[in-house]
PDB file of C-alpha atoms in Angstrom:
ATOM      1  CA  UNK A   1     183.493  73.519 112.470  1.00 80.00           C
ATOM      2  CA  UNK A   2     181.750  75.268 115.305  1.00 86.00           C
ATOM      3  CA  UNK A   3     178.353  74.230 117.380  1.00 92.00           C
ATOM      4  CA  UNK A   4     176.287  77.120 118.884  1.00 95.00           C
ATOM      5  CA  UNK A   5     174.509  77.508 121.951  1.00 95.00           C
ATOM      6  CA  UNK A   6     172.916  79.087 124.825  1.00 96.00           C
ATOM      7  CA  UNK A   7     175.130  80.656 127.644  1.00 96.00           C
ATOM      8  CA  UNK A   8     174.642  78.225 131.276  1.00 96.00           C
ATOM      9  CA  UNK A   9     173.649  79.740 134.582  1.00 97.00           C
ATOM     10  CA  UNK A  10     177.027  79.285 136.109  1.00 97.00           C
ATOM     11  CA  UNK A  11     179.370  81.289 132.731  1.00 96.00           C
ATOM     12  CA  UNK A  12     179.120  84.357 133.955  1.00 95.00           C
ATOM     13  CA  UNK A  13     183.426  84.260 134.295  1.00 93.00           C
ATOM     14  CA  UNK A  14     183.243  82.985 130.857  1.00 93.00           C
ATOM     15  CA  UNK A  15     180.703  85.818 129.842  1.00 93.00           C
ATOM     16  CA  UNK A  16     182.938  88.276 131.094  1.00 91.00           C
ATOM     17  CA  UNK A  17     185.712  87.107 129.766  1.00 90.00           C
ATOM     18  CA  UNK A  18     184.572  86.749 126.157  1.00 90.00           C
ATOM     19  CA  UNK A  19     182.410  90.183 126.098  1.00 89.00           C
ATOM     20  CA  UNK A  20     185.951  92.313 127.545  1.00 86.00           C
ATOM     21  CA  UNK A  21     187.741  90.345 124.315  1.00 87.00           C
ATOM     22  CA  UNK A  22     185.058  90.996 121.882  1.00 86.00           C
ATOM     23  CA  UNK A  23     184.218  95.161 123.869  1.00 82.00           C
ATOM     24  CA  UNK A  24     188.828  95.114 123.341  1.00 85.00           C
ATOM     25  CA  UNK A  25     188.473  94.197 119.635  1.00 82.00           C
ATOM     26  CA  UNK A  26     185.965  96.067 118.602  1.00 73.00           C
ATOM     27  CA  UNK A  27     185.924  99.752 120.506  1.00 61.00           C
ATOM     28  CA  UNK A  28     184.174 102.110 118.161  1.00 61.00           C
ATOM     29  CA  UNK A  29     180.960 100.283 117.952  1.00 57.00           C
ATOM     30  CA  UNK A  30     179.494  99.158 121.198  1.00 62.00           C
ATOM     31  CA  UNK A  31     177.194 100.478 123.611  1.00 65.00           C
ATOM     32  CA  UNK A  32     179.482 100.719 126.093  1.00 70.00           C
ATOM     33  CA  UNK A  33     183.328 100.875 126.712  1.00 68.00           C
ATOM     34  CA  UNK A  34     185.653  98.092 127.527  1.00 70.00           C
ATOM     35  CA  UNK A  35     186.580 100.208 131.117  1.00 75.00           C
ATOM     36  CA  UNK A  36     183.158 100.138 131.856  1.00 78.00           C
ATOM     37  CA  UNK A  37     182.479  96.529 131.555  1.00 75.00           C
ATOM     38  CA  UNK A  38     185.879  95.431 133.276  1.00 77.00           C
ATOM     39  CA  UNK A  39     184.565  97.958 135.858  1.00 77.00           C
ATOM     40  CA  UNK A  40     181.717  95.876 136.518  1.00 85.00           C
ATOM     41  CA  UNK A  41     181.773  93.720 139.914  1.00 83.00           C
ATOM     42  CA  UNK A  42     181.587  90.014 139.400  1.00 87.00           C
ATOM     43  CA  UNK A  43     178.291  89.836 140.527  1.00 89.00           C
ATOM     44  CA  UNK A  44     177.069  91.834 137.426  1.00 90.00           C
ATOM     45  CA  UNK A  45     178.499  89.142 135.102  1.00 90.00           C
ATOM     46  CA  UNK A  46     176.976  86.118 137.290  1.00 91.00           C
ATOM     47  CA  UNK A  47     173.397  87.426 137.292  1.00 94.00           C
ATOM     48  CA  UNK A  48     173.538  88.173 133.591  1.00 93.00           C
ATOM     49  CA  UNK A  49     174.495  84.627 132.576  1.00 95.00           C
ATOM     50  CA  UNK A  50     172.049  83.177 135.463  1.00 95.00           C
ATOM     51  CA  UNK A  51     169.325  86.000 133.648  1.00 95.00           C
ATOM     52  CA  UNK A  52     170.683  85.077 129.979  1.00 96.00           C
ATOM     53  CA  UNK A  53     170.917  81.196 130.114  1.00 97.00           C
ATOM     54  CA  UNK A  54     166.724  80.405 130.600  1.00 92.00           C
ATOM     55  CA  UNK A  55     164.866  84.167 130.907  1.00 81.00           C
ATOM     56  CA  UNK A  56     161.918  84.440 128.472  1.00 90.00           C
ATOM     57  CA  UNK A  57     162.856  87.916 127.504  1.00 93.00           C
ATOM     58  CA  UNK A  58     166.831  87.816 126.837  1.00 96.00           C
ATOM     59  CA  UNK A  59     169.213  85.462 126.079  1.00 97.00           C
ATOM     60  CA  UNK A  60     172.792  84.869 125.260  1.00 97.00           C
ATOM     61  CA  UNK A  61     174.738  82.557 122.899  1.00 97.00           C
ATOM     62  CA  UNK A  62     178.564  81.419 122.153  1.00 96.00           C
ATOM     63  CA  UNK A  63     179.739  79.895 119.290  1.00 95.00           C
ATOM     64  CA  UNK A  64     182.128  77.104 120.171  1.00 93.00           C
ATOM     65  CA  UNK A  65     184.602  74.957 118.112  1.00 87.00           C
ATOM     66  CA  UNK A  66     183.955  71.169 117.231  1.00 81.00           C
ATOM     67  CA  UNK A  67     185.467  68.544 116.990  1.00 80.00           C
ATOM     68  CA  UNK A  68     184.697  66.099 114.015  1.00 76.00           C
ATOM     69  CA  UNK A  69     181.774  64.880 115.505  1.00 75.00           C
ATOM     70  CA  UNK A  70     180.422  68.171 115.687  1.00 73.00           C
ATOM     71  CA  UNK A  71     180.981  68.136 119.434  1.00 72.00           C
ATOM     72  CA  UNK A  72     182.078  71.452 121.482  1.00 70.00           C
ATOM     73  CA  UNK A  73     185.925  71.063 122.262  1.00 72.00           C
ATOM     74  CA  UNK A  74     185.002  73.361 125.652  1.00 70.00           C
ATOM     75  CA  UNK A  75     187.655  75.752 124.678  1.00 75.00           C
ATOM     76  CA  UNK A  76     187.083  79.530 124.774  1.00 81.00           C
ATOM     77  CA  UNK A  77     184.490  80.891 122.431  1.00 92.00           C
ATOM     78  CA  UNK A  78     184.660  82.179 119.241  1.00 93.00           C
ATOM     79  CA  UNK A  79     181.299  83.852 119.090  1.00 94.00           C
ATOM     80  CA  UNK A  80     179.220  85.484 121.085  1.00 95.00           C
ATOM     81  CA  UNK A  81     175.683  87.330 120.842  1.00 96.00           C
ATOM     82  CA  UNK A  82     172.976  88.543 122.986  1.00 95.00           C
ATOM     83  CA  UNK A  83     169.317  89.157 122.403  1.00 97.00           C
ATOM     84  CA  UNK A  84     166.549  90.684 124.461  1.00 96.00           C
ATOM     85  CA  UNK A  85     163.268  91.418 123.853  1.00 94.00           C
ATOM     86  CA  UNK A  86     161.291  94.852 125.093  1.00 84.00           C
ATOM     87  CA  UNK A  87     158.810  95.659 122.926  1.00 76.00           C
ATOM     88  CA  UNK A  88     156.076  92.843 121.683  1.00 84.00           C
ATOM     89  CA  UNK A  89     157.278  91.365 118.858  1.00 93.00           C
ATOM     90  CA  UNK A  90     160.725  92.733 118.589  1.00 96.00           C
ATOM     91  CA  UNK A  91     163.855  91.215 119.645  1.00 97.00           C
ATOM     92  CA  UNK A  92     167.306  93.350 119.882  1.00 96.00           C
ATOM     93  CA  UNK A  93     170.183  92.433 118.740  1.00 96.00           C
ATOM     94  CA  UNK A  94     173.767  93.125 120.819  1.00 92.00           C
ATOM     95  CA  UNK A  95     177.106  92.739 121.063  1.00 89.00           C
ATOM     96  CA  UNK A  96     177.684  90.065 117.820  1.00 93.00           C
ATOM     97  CA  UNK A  97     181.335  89.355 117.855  1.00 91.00           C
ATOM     98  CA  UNK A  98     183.233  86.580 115.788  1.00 92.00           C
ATOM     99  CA  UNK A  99     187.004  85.930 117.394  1.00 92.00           C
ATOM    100  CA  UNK A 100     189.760  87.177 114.717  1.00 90.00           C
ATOM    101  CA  UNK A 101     190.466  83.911 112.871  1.00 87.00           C
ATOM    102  CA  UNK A 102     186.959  82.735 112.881  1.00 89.00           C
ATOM    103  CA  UNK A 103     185.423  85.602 110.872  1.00 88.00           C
ATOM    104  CA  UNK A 104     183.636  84.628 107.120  1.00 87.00           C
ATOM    105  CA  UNK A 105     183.407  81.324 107.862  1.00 90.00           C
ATOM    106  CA  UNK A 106     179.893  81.536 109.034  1.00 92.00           C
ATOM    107  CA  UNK A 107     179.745  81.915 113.121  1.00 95.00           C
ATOM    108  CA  UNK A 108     177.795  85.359 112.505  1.00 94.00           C
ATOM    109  CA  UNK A 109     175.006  83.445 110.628  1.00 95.00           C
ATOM    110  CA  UNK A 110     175.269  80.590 112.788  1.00 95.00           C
ATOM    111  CA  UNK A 111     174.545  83.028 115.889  1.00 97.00           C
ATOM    112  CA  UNK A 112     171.983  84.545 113.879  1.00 97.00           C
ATOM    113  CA  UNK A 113     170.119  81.612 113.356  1.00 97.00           C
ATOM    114  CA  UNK A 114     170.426  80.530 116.694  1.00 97.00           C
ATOM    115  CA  UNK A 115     169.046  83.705 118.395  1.00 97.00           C
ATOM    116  CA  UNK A 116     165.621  83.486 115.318  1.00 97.00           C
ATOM    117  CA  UNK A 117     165.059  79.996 116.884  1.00 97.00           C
ATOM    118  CA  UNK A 118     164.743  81.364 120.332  1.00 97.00           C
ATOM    119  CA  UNK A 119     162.920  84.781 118.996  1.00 96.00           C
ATOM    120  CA  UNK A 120     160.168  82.420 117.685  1.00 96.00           C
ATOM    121  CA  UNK A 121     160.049  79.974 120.555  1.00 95.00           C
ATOM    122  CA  UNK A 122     158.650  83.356 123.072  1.00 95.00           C
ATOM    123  CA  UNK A 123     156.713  84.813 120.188  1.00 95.00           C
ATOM    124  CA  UNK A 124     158.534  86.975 118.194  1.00 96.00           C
ATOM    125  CA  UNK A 125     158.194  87.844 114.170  1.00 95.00           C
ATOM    126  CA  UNK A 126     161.062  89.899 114.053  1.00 97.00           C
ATOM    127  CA  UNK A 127     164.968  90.806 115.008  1.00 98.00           C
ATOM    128  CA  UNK A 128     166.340  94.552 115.307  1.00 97.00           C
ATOM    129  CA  UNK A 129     170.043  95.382 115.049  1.00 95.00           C
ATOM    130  CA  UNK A 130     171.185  99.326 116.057  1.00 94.00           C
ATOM    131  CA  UNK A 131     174.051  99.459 113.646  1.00 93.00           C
ATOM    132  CA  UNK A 132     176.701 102.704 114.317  1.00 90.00           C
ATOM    133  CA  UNK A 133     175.485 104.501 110.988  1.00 89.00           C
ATOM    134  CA  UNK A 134     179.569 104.298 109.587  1.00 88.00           C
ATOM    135  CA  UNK A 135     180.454 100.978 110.244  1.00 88.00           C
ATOM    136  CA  UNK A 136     179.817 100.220 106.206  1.00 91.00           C
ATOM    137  CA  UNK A 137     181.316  96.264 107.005  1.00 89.00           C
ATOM    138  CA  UNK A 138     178.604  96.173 109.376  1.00 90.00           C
ATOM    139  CA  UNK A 139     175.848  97.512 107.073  1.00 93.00           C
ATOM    140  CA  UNK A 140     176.705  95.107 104.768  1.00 94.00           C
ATOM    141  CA  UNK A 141     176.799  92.322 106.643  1.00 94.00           C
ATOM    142  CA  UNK A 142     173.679  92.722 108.431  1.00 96.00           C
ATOM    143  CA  UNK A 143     171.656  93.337 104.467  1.00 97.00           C
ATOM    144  CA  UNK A 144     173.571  90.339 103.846  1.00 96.00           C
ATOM    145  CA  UNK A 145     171.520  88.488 106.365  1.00 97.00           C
ATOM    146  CA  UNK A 146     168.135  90.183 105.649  1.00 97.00           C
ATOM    147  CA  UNK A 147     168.007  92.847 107.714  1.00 98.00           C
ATOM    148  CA  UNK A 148     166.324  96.013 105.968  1.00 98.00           C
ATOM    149  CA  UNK A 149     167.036  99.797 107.196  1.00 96.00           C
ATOM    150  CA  UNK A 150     163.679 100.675 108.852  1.00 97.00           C
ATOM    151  CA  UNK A 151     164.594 104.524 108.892  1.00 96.00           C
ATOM    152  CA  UNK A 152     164.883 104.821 112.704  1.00 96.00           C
ATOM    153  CA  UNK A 153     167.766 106.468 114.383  1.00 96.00           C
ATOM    154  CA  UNK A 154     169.436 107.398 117.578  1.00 94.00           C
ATOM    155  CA  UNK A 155     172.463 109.089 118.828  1.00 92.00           C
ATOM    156  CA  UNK A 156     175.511 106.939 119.463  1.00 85.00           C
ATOM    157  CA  UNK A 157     176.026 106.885 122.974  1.00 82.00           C
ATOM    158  CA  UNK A 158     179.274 106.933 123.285  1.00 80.00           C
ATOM    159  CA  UNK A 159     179.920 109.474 120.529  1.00 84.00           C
ATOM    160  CA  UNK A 160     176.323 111.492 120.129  1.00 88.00           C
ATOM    161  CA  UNK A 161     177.456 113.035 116.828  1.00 90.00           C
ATOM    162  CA  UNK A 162     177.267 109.842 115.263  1.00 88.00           C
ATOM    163  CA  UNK A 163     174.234 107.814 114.480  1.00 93.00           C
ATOM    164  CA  UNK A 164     172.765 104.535 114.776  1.00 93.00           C
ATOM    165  CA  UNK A 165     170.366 103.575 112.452  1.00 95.00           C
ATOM    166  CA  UNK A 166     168.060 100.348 112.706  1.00 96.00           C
ATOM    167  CA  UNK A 167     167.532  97.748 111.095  1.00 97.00           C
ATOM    168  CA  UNK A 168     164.548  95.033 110.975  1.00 97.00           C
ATOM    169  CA  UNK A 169     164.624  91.415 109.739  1.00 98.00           C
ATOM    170  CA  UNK A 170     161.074  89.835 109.546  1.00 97.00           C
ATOM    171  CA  UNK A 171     160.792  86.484 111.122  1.00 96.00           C
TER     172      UNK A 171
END
């Protein structure tokens, strides 16, 4: 069992900590590399869980074990997601991550759910994932949870002969 909820003010150690696992697991299909997150100063990772724990326009979540009573054991996370919004309406979709051993049991959709409560509480009627256009487990996954293609695509950064191609789930 696992309890989900928004990133604190003072995480930002924990928020580095868990995006480097999550960036060390999962290379090929982030926005950015693991050296240049563990590049980042502290202060980066302290101003982005201050920004991420109450801002109106991005926020950040962990999924968390529980114990029986459905209360967080504070042990390391075993999910993690982060949502922002920049365009009316829309809010993006980054870094989802579920820890190996805590995968198909449900922390994806629990973070997902999470994240559409906060998208409607500042407005929002819909969620965007950029999804490398490969990644066919991702694909999946994110149809899975209502998300339709919407047609749109970009250049992977990190690799600009591969795509990303969006998709939109209506709120």
């Amino acid at each position: 069992m696992f309890v989900v909820r928004r990133i604190r003010a003072d995480e930002g150690p924990r928020l580095r900590s868990i995006r480097l696992a999550a960036l060390a697991d999962a290379p090929g299909d982030a926005t950015t590399t693991l050296a240049r997150a563990e590049a980042r100063g502290e202060d980066h990772w302290v101003e982005a869980a201050i920004a991420n724990a109450s801002g109106a326009l991005q926020a950040t979540f962990f999924a968390e074990l529980a114990d029986g009573d459905g209360a967080p054991t504070d042990g390391e996370p075993v999910g993690l997601i982060g949502a922002y919004a920049n365009e009316t309406g829309i809010v993006n979709l980054v870094g989802l991550w579920s820890a190996p051993g805590h995968r198909d049991v449900g922390v994806a959709t629990a973070l997902l759910a999470a994240v559409a409560d906060w998208a409607r509480t500042i407005g929002a009627d819909a969620l965007r994932m950029w999804v490398v256009e490969r990644n066919e487990f991702a694909k999946a996954f994110w149809l899975n949870e209502g998300f339709a293609p919407t047609g749109a695509a970009i250049p992977y950064e990190l690799d600009p002969r591969l795509r990303q191609v969006a998709m939109l789930r209506t709120l």
